[in-house]
PDB file of C-alpha atoms in Angstrom:
ATOM      1  CA  MET A   1      -3.453  38.112 -24.045  1.00 53.00           C
ATOM      2  CA  ARG A   2      -4.262  41.447 -22.468  1.00 53.00           C
ATOM      3  CA  LYS A   3      -4.630  39.714 -19.103  1.00 54.00           C
ATOM      4  CA  SER A   4      -1.223  38.080 -19.505  1.00 58.00           C
ATOM      5  CA  LEU A   5       0.458  41.442 -20.236  1.00 53.00           C
ATOM      6  CA  LEU A   6      -1.207  43.027 -17.206  1.00 49.00           C
ATOM      7  CA  LEU A   7      -0.080  40.157 -14.986  1.00 46.00           C
ATOM      8  CA  LYS A   8       3.522  40.447 -16.245  1.00 51.00           C
ATOM      9  CA  SER A   9       3.636  44.187 -15.681  1.00 48.00           C
ATOM     10  CA  ARG A  10       2.268  43.774 -12.132  1.00 52.00           C
ATOM     11  CA  THR A  11       4.888  41.136 -11.402  1.00 49.00           C
ATOM     12  CA  VAL A  12       7.695  43.366 -12.680  1.00 45.00           C
ATOM     13  CA  LEU A  13       6.371  46.338 -10.698  1.00 48.00           C
ATOM     14  CA  THR A  14       6.056  44.287  -7.492  1.00 49.00           C
ATOM     15  CA  GLY A  15       9.585  42.932  -7.919  1.00 50.00           C
ATOM     16  CA  SER A  16      10.964  46.405  -8.525  1.00 48.00           C
ATOM     17  CA  LEU A  17       9.251  47.822  -5.427  1.00 44.00           C
ATOM     18  CA  MET A  18      10.560  44.959  -3.290  1.00 48.00           C
ATOM     19  CA  ALA A  19      14.113  45.566  -4.580  1.00 46.00           C
ATOM     20  CA  LEU A  20      13.876  49.296  -3.855  1.00 45.00           C
ATOM     21  CA  ALA A  21      12.584  48.584  -0.340  1.00 47.00           C
ATOM     22  CA  ALA A  22      15.458  46.185   0.335  1.00 44.00           C
ATOM     23  CA  ILE A  23      17.996  48.766  -0.844  1.00 44.00           C
ATOM     24  CA  GLY A  24      16.363  51.467   1.276  1.00 45.00           C
ATOM     25  CA  LEU A  25      16.411  49.296   4.394  1.00 40.00           C
ATOM     26  CA  SER A  26      20.041  48.332   3.955  1.00 43.00           C
ATOM     27  CA  ALA A  27      21.298  51.917   3.546  1.00 42.00           C
ATOM     28  CA  GLY A  28      23.332  53.248   6.471  1.00 44.00           C
ATOM     29  CA  PRO A  29      22.388  56.348   8.428  1.00 52.00           C
ATOM     30  CA  ALA A  30      23.099  59.655   6.788  1.00 54.00           C
ATOM     31  CA  SER A  31      25.891  61.725   8.222  1.00 63.00           C
ATOM     32  CA  ALA A  32      25.363  65.331   7.324  1.00 83.00           C
ATOM     33  CA  TRP A  33      27.337  67.972   9.164  1.00 88.00           C
ATOM     34  CA  SER A  34      28.215  71.572   8.569  1.00 93.00           C
ATOM     35  CA  GLY A  35      30.693  73.996  10.070  1.00 94.00           C
ATOM     36  CA  GLY A  36      29.858  75.969  13.185  1.00 96.00           C
ATOM     37  CA  ASN A  37      31.360  77.201  16.443  1.00 97.00           C
ATOM     38  CA  VAL A  38      30.965  76.236  20.100  1.00 97.00           C
ATOM     39  CA  TRP A  39      32.135  77.831  23.349  1.00 98.00           C
ATOM     40  CA  VAL A  40      34.653  75.812  25.380  1.00 98.00           C
ATOM     41  CA  ASN A  41      35.371  76.960  28.960  1.00 98.00           C
ATOM     42  CA  PHE A  42      38.384  75.610  30.864  1.00 97.00           C
ATOM     43  CA  GLY A  43      38.121  75.469  34.652  1.00 97.00           C
ATOM     44  CA  SER A  44      40.954  76.034  37.122  1.00 96.00           C
ATOM     45  CA  TRP A  45      41.079  72.254  37.762  1.00 96.00           C
ATOM     46  CA  ASN A  46      43.138  72.171  34.518  1.00 96.00           C
ATOM     47  CA  CYS A  47      45.944  73.824  36.519  1.00 97.00           C
ATOM     48  CA  PRO A  48      47.499  70.987  38.549  1.00 96.00           C
ATOM     49  CA  ALA A  49      49.747  73.283  40.642  1.00 96.00           C
ATOM     50  CA  GLY A  50      46.956  75.765  41.338  1.00 96.00           C
ATOM     51  CA  GLY A  51      46.135  79.107  39.809  1.00 96.00           C
ATOM     52  CA  SER A  52      43.776  79.865  36.954  1.00 96.00           C
ATOM     53  CA  VAL A  53      43.694  79.356  33.190  1.00 97.00           C
ATOM     54  CA  VAL A  54      44.880  82.439  31.296  1.00 97.00           C
ATOM     55  CA  GLY A  55      45.750  80.916  27.917  1.00 97.00           C
ATOM     56  CA  ILE A  56      45.016  77.887  25.770  1.00 98.00           C
ATOM     57  CA  TYR A  57      46.786  76.220  22.862  1.00 98.00           C
ATOM     58  CA  TRP A  58      44.159  74.261  20.945  1.00 97.00           C
ATOM     59  CA  ALA A  59      43.250  72.436  17.716  1.00 97.00           C
ATOM     60  CA  VAL A  60      40.193  70.528  16.474  1.00 97.00           C
ATOM     61  CA  ASP A  61      41.532  67.567  14.470  1.00 95.00           C
ATOM     62  CA  THR A  62      42.911  69.110  11.280  1.00 90.00           C
ATOM     63  CA  TYR A  63      39.704  71.122  10.882  1.00 92.00           C
ATOM     64  CA  SER A  64      40.664  74.253  12.850  1.00 95.00           C
ATOM     65  CA  SER A  65      43.206  75.554  15.339  1.00 95.00           C
ATOM     66  CA  GLY A  66      43.910  78.503  17.556  1.00 95.00           C
ATOM     67  CA  PRO A  67      46.622  81.093  16.973  1.00 95.00           C
ATOM     68  CA  ALA A  68      50.188  79.746  16.873  1.00 94.00           C
ATOM     69  CA  GLY A  69      51.070  81.772  19.978  1.00 94.00           C
ATOM     70  CA  GLY A  70      48.030  80.525  21.903  1.00 94.00           C
ATOM     71  CA  ASP A  71      44.721  82.129  22.808  1.00 96.00           C
ATOM     72  CA  TRP A  72      45.435  84.405  25.776  1.00 96.00           C
ATOM     73  CA  GLY A  73      43.457  86.634  28.114  1.00 94.00           C
ATOM     74  CA  ASP A  74      40.792  84.293  29.492  1.00 95.00           C
ATOM     75  CA  ASN A  75      39.795  80.652  29.900  1.00 97.00           C
ATOM     76  CA  VAL A  76      37.421  80.494  26.905  1.00 97.00           C
ATOM     77  CA  VAL A  77      37.899  79.507  23.253  1.00 97.00           C
ATOM     78  CA  TYR A  78      35.397  79.555  20.387  1.00 97.00           C
ATOM     79  CA  PRO A  79      36.679  76.889  17.965  1.00 97.00           C
ATOM     80  CA  ARG A  80      35.264  76.088  14.531  1.00 97.00           C
ATOM     81  CA  VAL A  81      33.838  72.554  14.689  1.00 97.00           C
ATOM     82  CA  ARG A  82      31.731  70.112  12.705  1.00 96.00           C
ATOM     83  CA  VAL A  83      28.076  70.471  13.753  1.00 97.00           C
ATOM     84  CA  GLY A  84      25.052  68.243  13.118  1.00 94.00           C
ATOM     85  CA  THR A  85      24.289  64.599  12.481  1.00 89.00           C
ATOM     86  CA  GLY A  86      27.491  62.602  12.203  1.00 85.00           C
ATOM     87  CA  ALA A  87      29.584  65.471  13.599  1.00 91.00           C
ATOM     88  CA  TYR A  88      32.574  64.185  15.513  1.00 93.00           C
ATOM     89  CA  ASN A  89      35.416  66.431  16.695  1.00 97.00           C
ATOM     90  CA  THR A  90      38.493  65.795  18.819  1.00 97.00           C
ATOM     91  CA  LEU A  91      39.609  68.916  20.674  1.00 98.00           C
ATOM     92  CA  SER A  92      43.279  68.760  21.704  1.00 98.00           C
ATOM     93  CA  TYR A  93      44.444  71.439  24.113  1.00 98.00           C
ATOM     94  CA  GLN A  94      47.042  72.609  26.596  1.00 97.00           C
ATOM     95  CA  THR A  95      46.207  75.187  29.208  1.00 97.00           C
ATOM     96  CA  MET A  96      48.521  77.940  30.405  1.00 97.00           C
ATOM     97  CA  CYS A  97      48.061  78.738  34.066  1.00 97.00           C
ATOM     98  CA  LYS A  98      48.878  81.797  36.167  1.00 97.00           C
ATOM     99  CA  LYS A  99      49.657  81.595  39.867  1.00 95.00           C
ATOM    100  CA  TRP A 100      50.735  84.179  42.458  1.00 91.00           C
ATOM    101  CA  GLY A 101      50.013  87.026  40.062  1.00 87.00           C
ATOM    102  CA  TRP A 102      53.287  86.611  38.138  1.00 90.00           C
ATOM    103  CA  TYR A 103      54.145  82.918  37.686  1.00 95.00           C
ATOM    104  CA  THR A 104      52.829  81.331  34.460  1.00 95.00           C
ATOM    105  CA  TYR A 105      53.248  77.622  33.706  1.00 97.00           C
ATOM    106  CA  ARG A 106      51.995  74.997  31.261  1.00 97.00           C
ATOM    107  CA  GLY A 107      49.019  73.067  32.541  1.00 95.00           C
ATOM    108  CA  VAL A 108      47.214  69.966  31.420  1.00 89.00           C
ATOM    109  CA  VAL A 109      47.607  68.528  27.898  1.00 94.00           C
ATOM    110  CA  SER A 110      44.440  66.661  27.003  1.00 96.00           C
ATOM    111  CA  GLN A 111      41.840  65.720  24.415  1.00 97.00           C
ATOM    112  CA  ARG A 112      38.047  65.825  24.510  1.00 97.00           C
ATOM    113  CA  THR A 113      35.394  64.665  22.079  1.00 96.00           C
ATOM    114  CA  LEU A 114      32.786  67.166  20.919  1.00 95.00           C
ATOM    115  CA  THR A 115      29.624  66.046  19.112  1.00 95.00           C
ATOM    116  CA  PRO A 116      27.544  69.231  18.886  1.00 96.00           C
ATOM    117  CA  TYR A 117      24.105  69.068  17.289  1.00 95.00           C
ATOM    118  CA  LYS A 118      24.003  72.839  16.707  1.00 95.00           C
ATOM    119  CA  SER A 119      26.298  75.835  16.694  1.00 96.00           C
ATOM    120  CA  GLY A 120      26.657  78.030  19.792  1.00 96.00           C
ATOM    121  CA  LEU A 121      26.612  75.282  22.431  1.00 96.00           C
ATOM    122  CA  SER A 122      28.817  75.644  25.514  1.00 97.00           C
ATOM    123  CA  TYR A 123      31.132  72.981  26.993  1.00 97.00           C
ATOM    124  CA  THR A 124      33.102  73.135  30.239  1.00 96.00           C
ATOM    125  CA  TYR A 125      36.254  71.097  30.784  1.00 94.00           C
TER     126      TYR A 125
END
């Protein structure tokens, strides 16, 4: 009788371990991200009529966005983004370009995908 009880408990334990292993193998990959910031530099090739980038209107999905009046003074933004495993961000932007020292015009409207694995990375578009 003792042998029968031991055999039953081993069978139950083996079945339980097999079920746990099957559940563990079927689980999808974890997607853990946190908030961080990255540098995004915009080159003068974003100015189709020539000149250089002096301002940027930008947003990262509905997660973050630049000032309503645009980010002016240089060609760099430092947006808040999702960082880490499973981090996926769509950066939408429009450049403002300056040409001939006085003429400012709207440049390229575009989107880019950012998938940073850590905060502080630099991208150039």
